[in-house]
CSV table of C-alpha atoms in Angstrom, one decimal:
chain,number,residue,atom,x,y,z
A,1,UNK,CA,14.2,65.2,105.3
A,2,UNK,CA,13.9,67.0,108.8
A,3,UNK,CA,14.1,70.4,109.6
A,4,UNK,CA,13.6,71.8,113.4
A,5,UNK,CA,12.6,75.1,114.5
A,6,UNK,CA,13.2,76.5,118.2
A,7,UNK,CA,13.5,79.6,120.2
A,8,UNK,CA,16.7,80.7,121.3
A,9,UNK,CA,16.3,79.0,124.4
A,10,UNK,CA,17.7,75.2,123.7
A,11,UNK,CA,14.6,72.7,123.8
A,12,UNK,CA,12.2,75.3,125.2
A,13,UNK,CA,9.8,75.2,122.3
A,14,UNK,CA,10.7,72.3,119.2
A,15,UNK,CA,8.6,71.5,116.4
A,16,UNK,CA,9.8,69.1,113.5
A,17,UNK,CA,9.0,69.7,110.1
A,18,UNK,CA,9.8,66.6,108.0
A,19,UNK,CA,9.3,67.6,104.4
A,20,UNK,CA,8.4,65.3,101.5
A,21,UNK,CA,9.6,65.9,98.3
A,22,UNK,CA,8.9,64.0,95.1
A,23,UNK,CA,12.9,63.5,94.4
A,24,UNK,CA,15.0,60.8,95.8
A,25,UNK,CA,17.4,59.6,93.6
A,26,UNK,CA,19.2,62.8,92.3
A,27,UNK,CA,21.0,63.1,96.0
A,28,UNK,CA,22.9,66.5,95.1
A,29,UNK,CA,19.0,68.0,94.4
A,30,UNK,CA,18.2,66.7,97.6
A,31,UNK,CA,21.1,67.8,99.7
A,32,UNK,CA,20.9,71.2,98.0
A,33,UNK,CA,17.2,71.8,99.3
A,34,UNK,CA,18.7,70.5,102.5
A,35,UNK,CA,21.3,73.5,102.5
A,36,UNK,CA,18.6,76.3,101.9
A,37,UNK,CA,16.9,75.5,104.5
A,38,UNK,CA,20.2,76.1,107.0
A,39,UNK,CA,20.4,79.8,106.1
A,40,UNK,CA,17.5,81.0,108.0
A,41,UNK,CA,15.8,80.2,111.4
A,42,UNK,CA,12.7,78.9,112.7
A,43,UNK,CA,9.3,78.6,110.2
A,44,UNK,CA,12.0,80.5,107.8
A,45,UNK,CA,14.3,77.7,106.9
A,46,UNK,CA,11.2,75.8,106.1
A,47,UNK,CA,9.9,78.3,103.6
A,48,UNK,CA,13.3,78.7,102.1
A,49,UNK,CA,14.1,74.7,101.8
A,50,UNK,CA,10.1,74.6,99.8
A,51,UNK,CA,11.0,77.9,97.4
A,52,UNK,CA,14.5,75.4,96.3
A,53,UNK,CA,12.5,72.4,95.8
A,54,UNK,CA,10.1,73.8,93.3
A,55,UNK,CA,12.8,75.4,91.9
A,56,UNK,CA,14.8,72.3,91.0
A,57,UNK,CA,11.6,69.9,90.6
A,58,UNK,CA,9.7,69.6,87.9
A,59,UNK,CA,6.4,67.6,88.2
A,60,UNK,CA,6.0,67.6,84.3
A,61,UNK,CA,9.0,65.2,83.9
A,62,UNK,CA,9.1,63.3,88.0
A,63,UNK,CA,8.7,59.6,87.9
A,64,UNK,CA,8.3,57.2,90.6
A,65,UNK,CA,6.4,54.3,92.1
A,66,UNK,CA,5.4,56.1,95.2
A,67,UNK,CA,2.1,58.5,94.9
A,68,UNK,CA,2.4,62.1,94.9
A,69,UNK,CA,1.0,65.3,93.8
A,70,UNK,CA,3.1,68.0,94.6
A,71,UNK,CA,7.2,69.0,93.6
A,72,UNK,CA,6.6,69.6,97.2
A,73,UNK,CA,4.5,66.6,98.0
A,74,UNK,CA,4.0,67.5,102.2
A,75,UNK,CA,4.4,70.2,104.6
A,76,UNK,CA,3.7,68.6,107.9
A,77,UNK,CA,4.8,70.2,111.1
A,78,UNK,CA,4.8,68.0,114.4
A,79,UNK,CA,5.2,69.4,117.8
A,80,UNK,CA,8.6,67.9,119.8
A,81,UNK,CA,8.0,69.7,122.9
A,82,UNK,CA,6.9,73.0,124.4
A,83,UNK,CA,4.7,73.9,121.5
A,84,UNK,CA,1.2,72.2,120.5
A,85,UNK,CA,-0.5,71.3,118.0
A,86,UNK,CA,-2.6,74.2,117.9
A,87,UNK,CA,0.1,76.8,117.6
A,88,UNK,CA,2.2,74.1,115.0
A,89,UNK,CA,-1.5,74.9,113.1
A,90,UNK,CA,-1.1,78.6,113.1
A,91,UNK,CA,2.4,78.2,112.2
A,92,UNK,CA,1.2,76.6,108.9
A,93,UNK,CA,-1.3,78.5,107.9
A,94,UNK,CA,1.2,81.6,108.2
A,95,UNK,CA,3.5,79.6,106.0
A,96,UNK,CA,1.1,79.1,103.0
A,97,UNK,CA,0.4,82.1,102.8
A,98,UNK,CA,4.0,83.0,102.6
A,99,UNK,CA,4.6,80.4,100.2
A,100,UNK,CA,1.9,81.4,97.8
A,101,UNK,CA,3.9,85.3,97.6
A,102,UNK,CA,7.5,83.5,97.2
A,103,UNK,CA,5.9,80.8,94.5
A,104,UNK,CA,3.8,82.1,92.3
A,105,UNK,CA,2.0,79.4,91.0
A,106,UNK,CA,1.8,76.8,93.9
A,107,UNK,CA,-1.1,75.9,95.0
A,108,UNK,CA,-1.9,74.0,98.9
A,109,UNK,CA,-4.8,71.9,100.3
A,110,UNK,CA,-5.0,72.1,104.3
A,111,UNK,CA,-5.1,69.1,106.3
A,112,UNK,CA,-5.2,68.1,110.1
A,113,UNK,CA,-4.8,71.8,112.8
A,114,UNK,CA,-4.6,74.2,109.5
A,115,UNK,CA,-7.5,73.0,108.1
A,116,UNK,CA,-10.1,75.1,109.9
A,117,UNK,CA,-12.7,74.6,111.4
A,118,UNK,CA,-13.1,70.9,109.6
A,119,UNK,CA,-9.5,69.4,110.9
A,120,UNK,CA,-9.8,66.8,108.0
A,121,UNK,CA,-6.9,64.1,108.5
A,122,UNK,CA,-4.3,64.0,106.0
A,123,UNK,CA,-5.5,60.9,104.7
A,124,UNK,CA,-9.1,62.0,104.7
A,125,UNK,CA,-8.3,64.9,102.1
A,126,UNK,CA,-5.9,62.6,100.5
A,127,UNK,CA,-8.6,60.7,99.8
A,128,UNK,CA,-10.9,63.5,98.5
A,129,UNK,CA,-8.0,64.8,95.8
A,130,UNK,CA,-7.1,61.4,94.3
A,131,UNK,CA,-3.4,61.5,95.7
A,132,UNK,CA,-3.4,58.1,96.0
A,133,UNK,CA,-4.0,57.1,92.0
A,134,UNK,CA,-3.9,60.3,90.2
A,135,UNK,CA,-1.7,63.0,88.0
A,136,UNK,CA,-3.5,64.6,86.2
A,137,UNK,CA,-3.9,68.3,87.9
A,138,UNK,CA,-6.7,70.2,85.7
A,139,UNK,CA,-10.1,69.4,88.4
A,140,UNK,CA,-8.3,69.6,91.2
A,141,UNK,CA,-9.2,72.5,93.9
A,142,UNK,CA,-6.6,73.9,96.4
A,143,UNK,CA,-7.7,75.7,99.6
A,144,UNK,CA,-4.8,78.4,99.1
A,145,UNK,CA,-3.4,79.2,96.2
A,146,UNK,CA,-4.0,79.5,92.6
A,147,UNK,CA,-5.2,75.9,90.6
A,148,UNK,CA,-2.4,73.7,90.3
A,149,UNK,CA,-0.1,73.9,87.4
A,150,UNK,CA,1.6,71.0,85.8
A,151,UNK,CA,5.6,72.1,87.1
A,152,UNK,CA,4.1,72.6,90.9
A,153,UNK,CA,1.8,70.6,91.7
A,154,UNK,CA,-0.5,70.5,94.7
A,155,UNK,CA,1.2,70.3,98.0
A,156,UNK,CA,-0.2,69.4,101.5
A,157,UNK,CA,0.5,71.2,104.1
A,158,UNK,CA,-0.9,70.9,107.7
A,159,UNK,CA,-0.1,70.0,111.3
A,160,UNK,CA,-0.8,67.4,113.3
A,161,UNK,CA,0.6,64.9,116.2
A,162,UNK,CA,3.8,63.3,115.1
A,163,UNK,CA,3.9,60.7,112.8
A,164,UNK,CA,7.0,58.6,111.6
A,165,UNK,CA,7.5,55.9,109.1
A,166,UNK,CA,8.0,52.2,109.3
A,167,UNK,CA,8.9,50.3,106.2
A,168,UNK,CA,8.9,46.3,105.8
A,169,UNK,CA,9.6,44.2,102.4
A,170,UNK,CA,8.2,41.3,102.1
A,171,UNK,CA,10.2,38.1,100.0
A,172,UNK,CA,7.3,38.0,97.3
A,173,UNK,CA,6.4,39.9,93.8
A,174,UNK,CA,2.5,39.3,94.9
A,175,UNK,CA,1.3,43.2,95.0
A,176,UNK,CA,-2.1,41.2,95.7
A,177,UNK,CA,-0.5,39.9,99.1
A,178,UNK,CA,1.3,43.3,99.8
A,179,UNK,CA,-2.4,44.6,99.7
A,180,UNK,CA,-3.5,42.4,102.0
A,181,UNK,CA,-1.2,42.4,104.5
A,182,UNK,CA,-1.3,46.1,104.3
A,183,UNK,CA,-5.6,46.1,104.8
A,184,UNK,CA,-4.5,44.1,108.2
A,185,UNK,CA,-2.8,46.5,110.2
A,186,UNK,CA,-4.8,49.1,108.6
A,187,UNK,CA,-5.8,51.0,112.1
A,188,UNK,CA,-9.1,52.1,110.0
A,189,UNK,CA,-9.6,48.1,109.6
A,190,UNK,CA,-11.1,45.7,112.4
A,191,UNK,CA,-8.2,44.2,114.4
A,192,UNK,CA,-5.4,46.7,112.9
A,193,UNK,CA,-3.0,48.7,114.7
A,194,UNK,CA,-4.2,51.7,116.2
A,195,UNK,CA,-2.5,55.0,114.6
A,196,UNK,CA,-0.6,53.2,111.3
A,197,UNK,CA,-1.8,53.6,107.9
A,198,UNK,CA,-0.3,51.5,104.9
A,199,UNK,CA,0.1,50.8,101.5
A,200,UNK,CA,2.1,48.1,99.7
A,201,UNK,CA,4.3,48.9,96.7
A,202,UNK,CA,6.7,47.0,94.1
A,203,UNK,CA,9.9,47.5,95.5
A,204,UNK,CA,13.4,46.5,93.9
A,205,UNK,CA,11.7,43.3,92.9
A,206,UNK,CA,9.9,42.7,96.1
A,207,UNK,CA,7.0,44.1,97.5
A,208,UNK,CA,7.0,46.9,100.2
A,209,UNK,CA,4.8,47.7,102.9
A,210,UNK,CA,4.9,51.0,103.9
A,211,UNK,CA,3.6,52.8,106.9
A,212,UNK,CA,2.8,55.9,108.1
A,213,UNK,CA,2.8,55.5,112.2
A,214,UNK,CA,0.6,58.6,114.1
A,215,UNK,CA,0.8,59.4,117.0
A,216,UNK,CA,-2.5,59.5,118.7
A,217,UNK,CA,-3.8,61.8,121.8
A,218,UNK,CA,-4.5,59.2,124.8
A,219,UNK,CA,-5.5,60.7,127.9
A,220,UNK,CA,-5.2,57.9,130.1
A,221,UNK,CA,-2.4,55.7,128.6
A,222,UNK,CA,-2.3,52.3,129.9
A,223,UNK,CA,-0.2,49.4,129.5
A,224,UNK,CA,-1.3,48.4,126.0
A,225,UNK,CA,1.4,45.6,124.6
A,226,UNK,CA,3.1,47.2,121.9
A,227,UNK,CA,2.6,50.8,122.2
A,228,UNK,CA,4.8,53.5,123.5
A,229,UNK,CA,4.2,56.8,125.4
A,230,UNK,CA,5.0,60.5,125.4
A,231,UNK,CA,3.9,64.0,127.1
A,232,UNK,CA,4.1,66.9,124.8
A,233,UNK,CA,2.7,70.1,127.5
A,234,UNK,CA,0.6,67.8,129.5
A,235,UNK,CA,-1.2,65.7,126.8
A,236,UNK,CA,-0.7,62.4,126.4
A,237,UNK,CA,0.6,61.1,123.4
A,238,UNK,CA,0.4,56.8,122.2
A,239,UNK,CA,1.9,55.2,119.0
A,240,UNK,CA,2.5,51.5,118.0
A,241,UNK,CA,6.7,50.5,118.3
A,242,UNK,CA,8.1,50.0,115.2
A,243,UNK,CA,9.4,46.7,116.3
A,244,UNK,CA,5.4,45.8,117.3
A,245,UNK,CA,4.5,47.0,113.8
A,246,UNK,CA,7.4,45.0,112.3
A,247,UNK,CA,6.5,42.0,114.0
A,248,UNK,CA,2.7,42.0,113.1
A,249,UNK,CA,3.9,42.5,109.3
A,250,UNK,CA,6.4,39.4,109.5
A,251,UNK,CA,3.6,37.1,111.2
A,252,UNK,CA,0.8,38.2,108.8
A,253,UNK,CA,3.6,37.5,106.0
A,254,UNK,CA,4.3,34.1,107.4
A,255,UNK,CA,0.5,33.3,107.4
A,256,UNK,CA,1.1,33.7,103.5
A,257,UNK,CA,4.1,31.6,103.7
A,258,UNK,CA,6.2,34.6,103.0
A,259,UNK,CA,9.2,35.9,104.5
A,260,UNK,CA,10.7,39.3,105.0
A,261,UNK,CA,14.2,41.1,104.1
A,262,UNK,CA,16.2,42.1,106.3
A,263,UNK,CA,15.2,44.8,108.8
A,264,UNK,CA,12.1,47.1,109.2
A,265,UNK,CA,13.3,50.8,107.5
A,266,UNK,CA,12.0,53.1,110.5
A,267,UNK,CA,12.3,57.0,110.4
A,268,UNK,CA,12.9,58.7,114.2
A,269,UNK,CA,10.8,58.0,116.9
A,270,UNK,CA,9.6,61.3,118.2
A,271,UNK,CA,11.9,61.2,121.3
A,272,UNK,CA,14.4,60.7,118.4
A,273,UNK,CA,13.4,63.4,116.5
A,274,UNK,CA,14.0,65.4,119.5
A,275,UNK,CA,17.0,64.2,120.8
A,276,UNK,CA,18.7,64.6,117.6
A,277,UNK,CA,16.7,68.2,117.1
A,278,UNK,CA,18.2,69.4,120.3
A,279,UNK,CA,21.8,67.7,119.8
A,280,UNK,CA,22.2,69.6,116.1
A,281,UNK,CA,21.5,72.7,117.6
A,282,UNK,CA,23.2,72.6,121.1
A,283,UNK,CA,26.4,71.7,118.9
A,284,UNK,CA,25.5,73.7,116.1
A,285,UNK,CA,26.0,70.9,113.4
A,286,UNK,CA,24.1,72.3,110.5
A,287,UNK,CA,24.4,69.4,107.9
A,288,UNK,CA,23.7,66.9,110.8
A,289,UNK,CA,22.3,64.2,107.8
A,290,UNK,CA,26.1,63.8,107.2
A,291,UNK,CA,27.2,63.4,110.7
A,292,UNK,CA,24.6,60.6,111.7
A,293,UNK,CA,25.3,58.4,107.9
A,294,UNK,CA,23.1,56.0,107.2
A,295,UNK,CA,19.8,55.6,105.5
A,296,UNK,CA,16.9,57.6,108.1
A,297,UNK,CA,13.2,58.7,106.9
């Protein structure tokens, strides 16, 4: 789920704020948190799409393969252009706070530019809560907030350089594999990829490796095979290509003697992101997700 904010002048100043929330199959819940958000402008249509969603989700009765922790699992806000990453880190710390007043109850951990003056990465803190392997709420500690309850959960919020996802399923019911494959492009590992982050997951019968891609700060970008550039106010920006990523994952998985299915799920690209940002608002298209069709993270 996307949601942009700008100032009045068309592409001036664009930040992205693509919300993660732990519901995906009920798509009228989904859509209608979509809607709230297209009542009010800027940082606003983010707080009112959030104030829906734990409205309508309930983290005493969610279920689902994929880790999270929160009715509103993430709050991450990217800069697009114009804006940086600073600023997109004031911008969130402004919005938990208002968050907190309009849900009573909520409770946030900071990550990445709003978590001051650490600026722990969202895996980092991840790490630290047990978001990857727990549920259970009671020992956790927020940074804003009040402790979690079981209906809201704890929800990250922060900002950071863009990141986008890049999912690949592999022909195989072998978690075990998934694992491995997923520890070898690991950018944290020796010989990963630079930026990604992954997990692997049952998946309709298969086994899914899923990536988060970040965009890294790279002063001097050079040629480096696979990766592709951007300038957000005179910082350079690198991430691995999808298709690079994709590639890697189908090689490893052929080492295995495993084949993958069908084509690499990929959310936008940041130039994406923007292009579509900036196209929704020159024309004014509102519910944009219905113009575009089509599956998109």
């Amino acid at each position: 789920m996307k949601i942009t904010m700008s100032s009045s002048r068309l592409g001036l100043r664009l930040a992205a704020c693509l919300l993660n929330i732990s519901e995906a199959r009920r798509k009228n819940v989904v859509e209608k948190i979509a809607k709230a958000a297209l009542f009010e402008e800027n940082v606003n249509s983010v707080l009112a799409a959030c104030v829906e969603a734990f409205q309508v989700i309930d983290m005493e009765v969610q279920e689902g393969i994929h880790p999270c922790l929160g009715a509103v699992d993430l709050i991450p806000i990217y800069p697009l252009s114009g804006i940086g990453v600073e600023e997109c880190g004031m911008v969130v710390r402004s919005l938990a706070e208002k968050l907190t007043i309009h849900v009573p109850g909520c409770s946030m951990f900071l990550f990445g530019e709003a978590d001051q003056p650490e600026k722990r990465s969202l895996v980092h803190r991840r790490k630290q809560l047990g978001w990857f392997s727990r549920r259970e709420f009671s020992f956790l500690k927020p940074d804003i907030g009040t402790m979690p309850n079981k209906r809201c959960g704890l929800t990250g919020i922060g900002a950071s350089p863009y990141v986008m996802n890049c999912n690949v399923t592999i022909d195989s019911q072998d978690l075990a594999t998934g694992k491995k494959i997923a520890s070898a492009i690991r950018g944290s590992n020796v010989g990963g990829l630079k930026g990604v982050q992954a997990m692997a997951f049952p998946h309709n019968g298969k086994i899914e490796i899923a990536c988060n891609v970040e965009s890294f700060e790279d002063p001097k970008p050079m040629e480096k095979t696979g990766y592709m550039t951007y300038c957000i106010l005179g910082h350079q920006y690198s991430y691995i290509s999808p298709q690079s990523l994709e590639a890697q994952i189908k090689k490893l998985a052929h080492d295995q003697g495993i084949s993958t299915i069908g084509t690499a799920l990929v959310g936008f690209t940041p130039q994406e992101c923007k292009d579509c940002a900036e196209y929704a608002l020159r024309e004014k298209i509102g519910e944009f997700w219905k113009k575009r069709e089509g599956i998109f993270m």
